[in-house]
Steps between C-alpha positions, in 0.01 A plus 500: 500500500282362227659569165577366157846546349524476123806465282605406149365774278708678242557579134510221245478471122199345334526123507698505822419370846470629853415338832312689766497405867276609783569403858233544764612573854457225756232706674272425205383148567243256370555624144218387276601639165791694352508681170623772272318791347633764264433866429595632160502875425149621422345164582323348796668248722452148368555153635802318359506172691398342828586186692319348796653330801417170333680595181204580275596768250310757299643710218378796301457412134776735372767321705392137467779284368764766570480565875520247782403567859633289784535524875710377786266463796784450745647835400167684455628592155336514159687513170403608151717367219439713193624371165459625144435848632328751277497881510135483605611323819657827613339594830544527873453150637344486844491204733178409679449260789171390655525353846301385797148372530365824353748504211637840600690659213854634513677690222862555415653827383544379146798437276549652155532271200593668173521306174666677209423420138 
């Protein structure tokens, strides 16, 4: 079954850190790009960070210098290290994977990140 399993969300105080993980099932192969989006209450979903199979990264401006995306190709897993968290980072973080020649998209269920002030 093709699926993404996310973990690592939670409640943290402002200035704290969290690490999110997203593992893609082995049935998802030829992964081109992995990334994280977030959905805050009352806002549209927005890109947080992406990383290609070759390691090229892309970050949204609000998280540059605070978040780091990485991946383990052997484990089909992408990580998001979030440091210096702010209350405005509070959102549901959703994993996204694009795979195959047609870059088919897969989405995780999402994991809640709450940053208290």
